[in-house]
mmCIF file with all atom_site columns, C-alpha atoms and ligand atoms in Angstrom:
data_model
loop_
_atom_site.group_PDB
_atom_site.id
_atom_site.type_symbol
_atom_site.label_atom_id
_atom_site.label_alt_id
_atom_site.label_comp_id
_atom_site.label_asym_id
_atom_site.label_entity_id
_atom_site.label_seq_id
_atom_site.pdbx_PDB_ins_code
_atom_site.Cartn_x
_atom_site.Cartn_y
_atom_site.Cartn_z
_atom_site.occupancy
_atom_site.B_iso_or_equiv
_atom_site.pdbx_formal_charge
_atom_site.auth_seq_id
_atom_site.auth_comp_id
_atom_site.auth_asym_id
_atom_site.auth_atom_id
_atom_site.pdbx_PDB_model_num
ATOM   1   C  CA  . MET A 1 1   ? -74.120 183.598 -77.436 1.00 0.00 ? 300 MET A CA  1
ATOM   2   C  CA  . CYS A 1 2   ? -70.985 185.724 -76.959 1.00 0.00 ? 301 CYS A CA  1
ATOM   3   C  CA  . ILE A 1 3   ? -70.961 189.448 -77.714 1.00 0.00 ? 302 ILE A CA  1
ATOM   4   C  CA  . PHE A 1 4   ? -68.982 189.032 -80.952 1.00 0.00 ? 303 PHE A CA  1
ATOM   5   C  CA  . CYS A 1 5   ? -71.329 186.262 -82.133 1.00 0.00 ? 304 CYS A CA  1
ATOM   6   C  CA  . LYS A 1 6   ? -74.145 188.746 -81.503 1.00 0.00 ? 305 LYS A CA  1
ATOM   7   C  CA  . ILE A 1 7   ? -72.300 191.353 -83.573 1.00 0.00 ? 306 ILE A CA  1
ATOM   8   C  CA  . VAL A 1 8   ? -71.818 188.773 -86.351 1.00 0.00 ? 307 VAL A CA  1
ATOM   9   C  CA  . ALA A 1 9   ? -75.552 187.990 -86.180 1.00 0.00 ? 308 ALA A CA  1
ATOM   10  C  CA  . LYS A 1 10  ? -76.273 191.769 -86.318 1.00 0.00 ? 309 LYS A CA  1
ATOM   11  C  CA  . GLU A 1 11  ? -78.077 191.555 -83.005 1.00 0.00 ? 310 GLU A CA  1
ATOM   12  C  CA  . ILE A 1 12  ? -75.699 194.221 -81.717 1.00 0.00 ? 311 ILE A CA  1
ATOM   13  C  CA  . PRO A 1 13  ? -74.718 197.101 -84.001 1.00 0.00 ? 312 PRO A CA  1
ATOM   14  C  CA  . SER A 1 14  ? -71.129 197.714 -85.008 1.00 0.00 ? 313 SER A CA  1
ATOM   15  C  CA  . HIS A 1 15  ? -69.153 199.839 -87.422 1.00 0.00 ? 314 HIS A CA  1
ATOM   16  C  CA  . VAL A 1 16  ? -68.029 197.450 -90.118 1.00 0.00 ? 315 VAL A CA  1
ATOM   17  C  CA  . LEU A 1 17  ? -64.771 198.046 -91.979 1.00 0.00 ? 316 LEU A CA  1
ATOM   18  C  CA  . TYR A 1 18  ? -64.621 194.721 -93.798 1.00 0.00 ? 317 TYR A CA  1
ATOM   19  C  CA  . GLU A 1 19  ? -66.969 191.795 -94.240 1.00 0.00 ? 318 GLU A CA  1
ATOM   20  C  CA  . ASP A 1 20  ? -67.033 188.617 -96.264 1.00 0.00 ? 319 ASP A CA  1
ATOM   21  C  CA  . GLU A 1 21  ? -68.689 185.224 -95.861 1.00 0.00 ? 320 GLU A CA  1
ATOM   22  C  CA  . GLY A 1 22  ? -66.501 184.140 -92.988 1.00 0.00 ? 321 GLY A CA  1
ATOM   23  C  CA  . TYR A 1 23  ? -64.892 187.236 -91.474 1.00 0.00 ? 322 TYR A CA  1
ATOM   24  C  CA  . LEU A 1 24  ? -65.653 190.627 -90.055 1.00 0.00 ? 323 LEU A CA  1
ATOM   25  C  CA  . ALA A 1 25  ? -63.580 193.670 -89.177 1.00 0.00 ? 324 ALA A CA  1
ATOM   26  C  CA  . ILE A 1 26  ? -65.157 196.349 -87.003 1.00 0.00 ? 325 ILE A CA  1
ATOM   27  C  CA  . LEU A 1 27  ? -64.116 199.430 -85.089 1.00 0.00 ? 326 LEU A CA  1
ATOM   28  C  CA  . ASP A 1 28  ? -63.271 198.604 -81.487 1.00 0.00 ? 327 ASP A CA  1
ATOM   29  C  CA  . ILE A 1 29  ? -65.721 200.471 -79.282 1.00 0.00 ? 328 ILE A CA  1
ATOM   30  C  CA  . SER A 1 30  ? -62.867 201.637 -77.032 1.00 0.00 ? 329 SER A CA  1
ATOM   31  C  CA  . GLN A 1 31  ? -60.736 203.298 -79.798 1.00 0.00 ? 330 GLN A CA  1
ATOM   32  C  CA  . VAL A 1 32  ? -57.478 202.995 -77.870 1.00 0.00 ? 331 VAL A CA  1
ATOM   33  C  CA  . THR A 1 33  ? -56.073 204.954 -80.820 1.00 0.00 ? 332 THR A CA  1
ATOM   34  C  CA  . LYS A 1 34  ? -57.958 206.428 -83.772 1.00 0.00 ? 333 LYS A CA  1
ATOM   35  C  CA  . GLY A 1 35  ? -58.891 203.636 -86.181 1.00 0.00 ? 334 GLY A CA  1
ATOM   36  C  CA  . HIS A 1 36  ? -58.407 200.796 -83.640 1.00 0.00 ? 335 HIS A CA  1
ATOM   37  C  CA  . ALA A 1 37  ? -60.014 197.805 -85.360 1.00 0.00 ? 336 ALA A CA  1
ATOM   38  C  CA  . LEU A 1 38  ? -60.896 194.214 -84.496 1.00 0.00 ? 337 LEU A CA  1
ATOM   39  C  CA  . ILE A 1 39  ? -60.664 191.406 -87.019 1.00 0.00 ? 338 ILE A CA  1
ATOM   40  C  CA  . LEU A 1 40  ? -62.568 188.218 -86.256 1.00 0.00 ? 339 LEU A CA  1
ATOM   41  C  CA  . PRO A 1 41  ? -63.878 185.052 -87.822 1.00 0.00 ? 340 PRO A CA  1
ATOM   42  C  CA  . LYS A 1 42  ? -67.653 184.718 -87.912 1.00 0.00 ? 341 LYS A CA  1
ATOM   43  C  CA  . THR A 1 43  ? -67.336 181.207 -86.486 1.00 0.00 ? 342 THR A CA  1
ATOM   44  C  CA  . HIS A 1 44  ? -66.773 181.186 -82.746 1.00 0.00 ? 343 HIS A CA  1
ATOM   45  C  CA  . TYR A 1 45  ? -63.356 180.005 -81.535 1.00 0.00 ? 344 TYR A CA  1
ATOM   46  C  CA  . ASP A 1 46  ? -62.308 180.971 -78.029 1.00 0.00 ? 345 ASP A CA  1
ATOM   47  C  CA  . ASP A 1 47  ? -58.808 182.090 -79.018 1.00 0.00 ? 346 ASP A CA  1
ATOM   48  C  CA  . PHE A 1 48  ? -55.953 181.518 -81.480 1.00 0.00 ? 347 PHE A CA  1
ATOM   49  C  CA  . ARG A 1 49  ? -54.868 178.285 -79.772 1.00 0.00 ? 348 ARG A CA  1
ATOM   50  C  CA  . VAL A 1 50  ? -58.058 176.475 -80.704 1.00 0.00 ? 349 VAL A CA  1
ATOM   51  C  CA  . ALA A 1 51  ? -58.725 178.089 -84.083 1.00 0.00 ? 350 ALA A CA  1
ATOM   52  C  CA  . PRO A 1 52  ? -57.500 176.383 -87.267 1.00 0.00 ? 351 PRO A CA  1
ATOM   53  C  CA  . ASP A 1 53  ? -54.275 177.928 -88.587 1.00 0.00 ? 352 ASP A CA  1
ATOM   54  C  CA  . ASP A 1 54  ? -55.872 179.222 -91.766 1.00 0.00 ? 353 ASP A CA  1
ATOM   55  C  CA  . VAL A 1 55  ? -58.446 181.164 -89.724 1.00 0.00 ? 354 VAL A CA  1
ATOM   56  C  CA  . SER A 1 56  ? -55.797 183.169 -87.891 1.00 0.00 ? 355 SER A CA  1
ATOM   57  C  CA  . GLY A 1 57  ? -53.917 183.542 -91.179 1.00 0.00 ? 356 GLY A CA  1
ATOM   58  C  CA  . LYS A 1 58  ? -56.937 185.026 -92.901 1.00 0.00 ? 357 LYS A CA  1
ATOM   59  C  CA  . CYS A 1 59  ? -57.484 187.458 -89.987 1.00 0.00 ? 358 CYS A CA  1
ATOM   60  C  CA  . ILE A 1 60  ? -53.910 188.654 -90.371 1.00 0.00 ? 359 ILE A CA  1
ATOM   61  C  CA  . SER A 1 61  ? -54.295 189.121 -94.082 1.00 0.00 ? 360 SER A CA  1
ATOM   62  C  CA  . ILE A 1 62  ? -57.429 191.231 -93.484 1.00 0.00 ? 361 ILE A CA  1
ATOM   63  C  CA  . ALA A 1 63  ? -55.445 193.257 -90.936 1.00 0.00 ? 362 ALA A CA  1
ATOM   64  C  CA  . LYS A 1 64  ? -52.779 193.861 -93.569 1.00 0.00 ? 363 LYS A CA  1
ATOM   65  C  CA  . ARG A 1 65  ? -55.342 195.093 -96.052 1.00 0.00 ? 364 ARG A CA  1
ATOM   66  C  CA  . LEU A 1 66  ? -56.953 197.363 -93.435 1.00 0.00 ? 365 LEU A CA  1
ATOM   67  C  CA  . SER A 1 67  ? -53.581 198.818 -92.516 1.00 0.00 ? 366 SER A CA  1
ATOM   68  C  CA  . PHE A 1 68  ? -53.258 200.151 -96.076 1.00 0.00 ? 367 PHE A CA  1
ATOM   69  C  CA  . GLN A 1 69  ? -56.675 201.813 -95.764 1.00 0.00 ? 368 GLN A CA  1
ATOM   70  C  CA  . LEU A 1 70  ? -55.739 203.322 -92.409 1.00 0.00 ? 369 LEU A CA  1
ATOM   71  C  CA  . GLU A 1 71  ? -52.471 204.533 -93.911 1.00 0.00 ? 370 GLU A CA  1
ATOM   72  C  CA  . GLN A 1 72  ? -54.396 206.546 -96.447 1.00 0.00 ? 371 GLN A CA  1
ATOM   73  C  CA  . THR A 1 73  ? -56.879 207.814 -93.869 1.00 0.00 ? 372 THR A CA  1
ATOM   74  C  CA  . TYR A 1 74  ? -54.902 208.788 -90.779 1.00 0.00 ? 373 TYR A CA  1
ATOM   75  C  CA  . ALA A 1 75  ? -51.272 208.229 -91.806 1.00 0.00 ? 374 ALA A CA  1
ATOM   76  C  CA  . PRO A 1 76  ? -50.242 206.424 -88.613 1.00 0.00 ? 375 PRO A CA  1
ATOM   77  C  CA  . LEU A 1 77  ? -46.543 205.903 -87.974 1.00 0.00 ? 376 LEU A CA  1
ATOM   78  C  CA  . GLY A 1 78  ? -46.915 202.190 -87.190 1.00 0.00 ? 377 GLY A CA  1
ATOM   79  C  CA  . TYR A 1 79  ? -49.251 199.451 -85.969 1.00 0.00 ? 378 TYR A CA  1
ATOM   80  C  CA  . ASN A 1 80  ? -49.561 196.900 -83.217 1.00 0.00 ? 379 ASN A CA  1
ATOM   81  C  CA  . LEU A 1 81  ? -51.303 193.717 -84.274 1.00 0.00 ? 380 LEU A CA  1
ATOM   82  C  CA  . LEU A 1 82  ? -52.126 191.525 -81.306 1.00 0.00 ? 381 LEU A CA  1
ATOM   83  C  CA  . SER A 1 83  ? -54.439 188.867 -79.999 1.00 0.00 ? 382 SER A CA  1
ATOM   84  C  CA  . ASN A 1 84  ? -54.973 188.489 -76.267 1.00 0.00 ? 383 ASN A CA  1
ATOM   85  C  CA  . CYS A 1 85  ? -55.340 184.878 -75.176 1.00 0.00 ? 384 CYS A CA  1
ATOM   86  C  CA  . GLY A 1 86  ? -56.555 184.185 -71.648 1.00 0.00 ? 385 GLY A CA  1
ATOM   87  C  CA  . GLU A 1 87  ? -57.646 186.540 -68.921 1.00 0.00 ? 386 GLU A CA  1
ATOM   88  C  CA  . ALA A 1 88  ? -54.064 186.838 -67.643 1.00 0.00 ? 387 ALA A CA  1
ATOM   89  C  CA  . ALA A 1 89  ? -53.237 188.372 -71.024 1.00 0.00 ? 388 ALA A CA  1
ATOM   90  C  CA  . GLY A 1 90  ? -56.164 190.777 -70.862 1.00 0.00 ? 389 GLY A CA  1
ATOM   91  C  CA  . GLN A 1 91  ? -58.638 188.828 -72.986 1.00 0.00 ? 390 GLN A CA  1
ATOM   92  C  CA  . SER A 1 92  ? -62.122 190.008 -72.101 1.00 0.00 ? 391 SER A CA  1
ATOM   93  C  CA  . VAL A 1 93  ? -64.095 188.654 -75.064 1.00 0.00 ? 392 VAL A CA  1
ATOM   94  C  CA  . HIS A 1 94  ? -63.492 184.950 -75.545 1.00 0.00 ? 393 HIS A CA  1
ATOM   95  C  CA  . HIS A 1 95  ? -64.102 184.905 -79.286 1.00 0.00 ? 394 HIS A CA  1
ATOM   96  C  CA  . LEU A 1 96  ? -60.902 184.977 -81.331 1.00 0.00 ? 395 LEU A CA  1
ATOM   97  C  CA  . HIS A 1 97  ? -60.026 188.477 -82.537 1.00 0.00 ? 396 HIS A CA  1
ATOM   98  C  CA  . PHE A 1 98  ? -56.996 190.440 -83.536 1.00 0.00 ? 397 PHE A CA  1
ATOM   99  C  CA  . HIS A 1 99  ? -56.570 194.060 -82.550 1.00 0.00 ? 398 HIS A CA  1
ATOM   100 C  CA  . LEU A 1 100 ? -55.120 196.284 -85.254 1.00 0.00 ? 399 LEU A CA  1
ATOM   101 C  CA  . ILE A 1 101 ? -54.002 199.399 -83.412 1.00 0.00 ? 400 ILE A CA  1
ATOM   102 C  CA  . PRO A 1 102 ? -52.587 202.251 -85.459 1.00 0.00 ? 401 PRO A CA  1
ATOM   103 C  CA  . ARG A 1 103 ? -49.776 204.078 -83.655 1.00 0.00 ? 402 ARG A CA  1
ATOM   104 C  CA  . TYR A 1 104 ? -49.221 207.809 -83.794 1.00 0.00 ? 403 TYR A CA  1
ATOM   105 C  CA  . ASP A 1 105 ? -46.597 208.590 -81.185 1.00 0.00 ? 404 ASP A CA  1
ATOM   106 C  CA  . GLU A 1 106 ? -45.455 207.536 -77.731 1.00 0.00 ? 405 GLU A CA  1
ATOM   107 C  CA  . THR A 1 107 ? -48.231 209.583 -76.102 1.00 0.00 ? 406 THR A CA  1
ATOM   108 C  CA  . ASP A 1 108 ? -51.102 207.871 -77.939 1.00 0.00 ? 407 ASP A CA  1
ATOM   109 C  CA  . GLY A 1 109 ? -53.541 205.578 -76.125 1.00 0.00 ? 408 GLY A CA  1
ATOM   110 C  CA  . LEU A 1 110 ? -51.521 202.364 -76.064 1.00 0.00 ? 409 LEU A CA  1
ATOM   111 C  CA  . VAL A 1 111 ? -48.824 201.676 -73.485 1.00 0.00 ? 410 VAL A CA  1
ATOM   112 C  CA  . LEU A 1 112 ? -47.023 198.455 -74.269 1.00 0.00 ? 411 LEU A CA  1
ATOM   113 C  CA  . LYS A 1 113 ? -43.793 198.055 -72.359 1.00 0.00 ? 412 LYS A CA  1
ATOM   114 C  CA  . PHE A 1 114 ? -41.440 195.078 -72.453 1.00 0.00 ? 413 PHE A CA  1
ATOM   115 C  CA  . ASN A 1 115 ? -39.501 194.993 -69.176 1.00 0.00 ? 414 ASN A CA  1
ATOM   116 C  CA  . ALA A 1 116 ? -36.358 192.983 -69.809 1.00 0.00 ? 415 ALA A CA  1
ATOM   117 C  CA  . ALA A 1 117 ? -35.419 190.380 -67.198 1.00 0.00 ? 416 ALA A CA  1
ATOM   118 C  CA  . ASP A 1 118 ? -32.026 190.662 -65.485 1.00 0.00 ? 417 ASP A CA  1
ATOM   119 C  CA  . HIS A 1 119 ? -29.488 188.266 -67.017 1.00 0.00 ? 418 HIS A CA  1
ATOM   120 C  CA  . PRO A 1 120 ? -31.910 185.602 -68.238 1.00 0.00 ? 419 PRO A CA  1
ATOM   121 C  CA  . ASP A 1 121 ? -30.391 182.157 -68.762 1.00 0.00 ? 420 ASP A CA  1
ATOM   122 C  CA  . LEU A 1 122 ? -31.481 181.792 -72.371 1.00 0.00 ? 421 LEU A CA  1
ATOM   123 C  CA  . LYS A 1 123 ? -29.892 178.355 -72.820 1.00 0.00 ? 422 LYS A CA  1
ATOM   124 C  CA  . LYS A 1 124 ? -31.742 176.908 -69.806 1.00 0.00 ? 423 LYS A CA  1
ATOM   125 C  CA  . ILE A 1 125 ? -35.037 178.407 -70.925 1.00 0.00 ? 424 ILE A CA  1
ATOM   126 C  CA  . ALA A 1 126 ? -34.626 177.158 -74.504 1.00 0.00 ? 425 ALA A CA  1
ATOM   127 C  CA  . ASP A 1 127 ? -33.677 173.672 -73.226 1.00 0.00 ? 426 ASP A CA  1
ATOM   128 C  CA  . GLU A 1 128 ? -36.746 173.544 -70.975 1.00 0.00 ? 427 GLU A CA  1
ATOM   129 C  CA  . ILE A 1 129 ? -39.076 174.560 -73.786 1.00 0.00 ? 428 ILE A CA  1
ATOM   130 C  CA  . ASN A 1 130 ? -37.443 172.311 -76.348 1.00 0.00 ? 429 ASN A CA  1
ATOM   131 C  CA  . GLN A 1 131 ? -37.871 169.261 -74.093 1.00 0.00 ? 430 GLN A CA  1
ATOM   132 C  CA  . LYS A 1 132 ? -41.625 169.546 -74.721 1.00 0.00 ? 431 LYS A CA  1
ATOM   133 C  CA  . LYS A 1 133 ? -41.385 169.330 -78.513 1.00 0.00 ? 432 LYS A CA  1
HETATM 134 P  P1  . AMP B 2 .   ? -59.853 191.728 -75.518 1.00 0.00 ? 273 AMP B P1  1
HETATM 135 O  O1  . AMP B 2 .   ? -59.722 192.442 -74.198 1.00 0.00 ? 273 AMP B O1  1
HETATM 136 O  O2  . AMP B 2 .   ? -58.575 191.488 -76.234 1.00 0.00 ? 273 AMP B O2  1
HETATM 137 O  O3  . AMP B 2 .   ? -60.705 190.485 -75.362 1.00 0.00 ? 273 AMP B O3  1
HETATM 138 O  O4  . AMP B 2 .   ? -60.630 192.752 -76.469 1.00 0.00 ? 273 AMP B O4  1
HETATM 139 C  C1  . AMP B 2 .   ? -61.992 192.883 -76.505 1.00 0.00 ? 273 AMP B C1  1
HETATM 140 C  C2  . AMP B 2 .   ? -62.266 194.203 -77.157 1.00 0.00 ? 273 AMP B C2  1
HETATM 141 O  O5  . AMP B 2 .   ? -63.611 194.218 -77.577 1.00 0.00 ? 273 AMP B O5  1
HETATM 142 C  C3  . AMP B 2 .   ? -62.052 195.417 -76.247 1.00 0.00 ? 273 AMP B C3  1
HETATM 143 O  O6  . AMP B 2 .   ? -61.031 196.255 -76.770 1.00 0.00 ? 273 AMP B O6  1
HETATM 144 C  C4  . AMP B 2 .   ? -63.416 196.102 -76.258 1.00 0.00 ? 273 AMP B C4  1
HETATM 145 O  O7  . AMP B 2 .   ? -63.321 197.503 -76.324 1.00 0.00 ? 273 AMP B O7  1
HETATM 146 C  C5  . AMP B 2 .   ? -64.057 195.544 -77.519 1.00 0.00 ? 273 AMP B C5  1
HETATM 147 N  N1  . AMP B 2 .   ? -65.499 195.513 -77.517 1.00 0.00 ? 273 AMP B N1  1
HETATM 148 C  C6  . AMP B 2 .   ? -66.322 195.043 -76.534 1.00 0.00 ? 273 AMP B C6  1
HETATM 149 N  N2  . AMP B 2 .   ? -67.601 195.180 -76.899 1.00 0.00 ? 273 AMP B N2  1
HETATM 150 C  C7  . AMP B 2 .   ? -67.596 195.722 -78.143 1.00 0.00 ? 273 AMP B C7  1
HETATM 151 C  C8  . AMP B 2 .   ? -68.624 196.115 -79.059 1.00 0.00 ? 273 AMP B C8  1
HETATM 152 N  N3  . AMP B 2 .   ? -69.911 195.968 -78.765 1.00 0.00 ? 273 AMP B N3  1
HETATM 153 N  N4  . AMP B 2 .   ? -68.251 196.670 -80.240 1.00 0.00 ? 273 AMP B N4  1
HETATM 154 C  C9  . AMP B 2 .   ? -66.946 196.832 -80.529 1.00 0.00 ? 273 AMP B C9  1
HETATM 155 N  N5  . AMP B 2 .   ? -65.939 196.478 -79.725 1.00 0.00 ? 273 AMP B N5  1
HETATM 156 C  C10 . AMP B 2 .   ? -66.252 195.941 -78.532 1.00 0.00 ? 273 AMP B C10 1
HETATM 157 ZN ZN1 . ZN  B 3 .   ? -68.569 184.178 -80.272 1.00 0.00 ? 274 ZN  B ZN1 1
#
């Protein structure tokens, strides 16, 4: 059983922020920023690519609701909502989850930098991707 399935089964303790029949939101143990939360379905899916669309949708709607609670608690300036898929993307727990990371300023715990490519050929890239439709 994976670690999040164990949390769902209450075999491992967690700090619950939201729970219903099918979903759970807990504090991430690492607290990259204050209030960093994880939203997950109770059913095990490895990642968003194999989960039904409505499952990811429900996770995002729980994240939205939690963001309003966090707003009233810590007044963050923004949020990152992200789901890592695959080890190359930093996924360490292979049970679908979304990170809701409140942002305070550029010196808080999350460094997320988009390095732009030099002169990307957008037409070529779009054509290549669109061939696989
Ligand atoms: P990812 O790297 O996207 O797969 O994220 C997994 C997250 O799960 C990490 O941010 C960990 O800090 C978090 N995590 C691992 N074990 C626990 C746990 N027992 N309780 C809460 N969060 C956990
Ligand atoms: Zn699991």
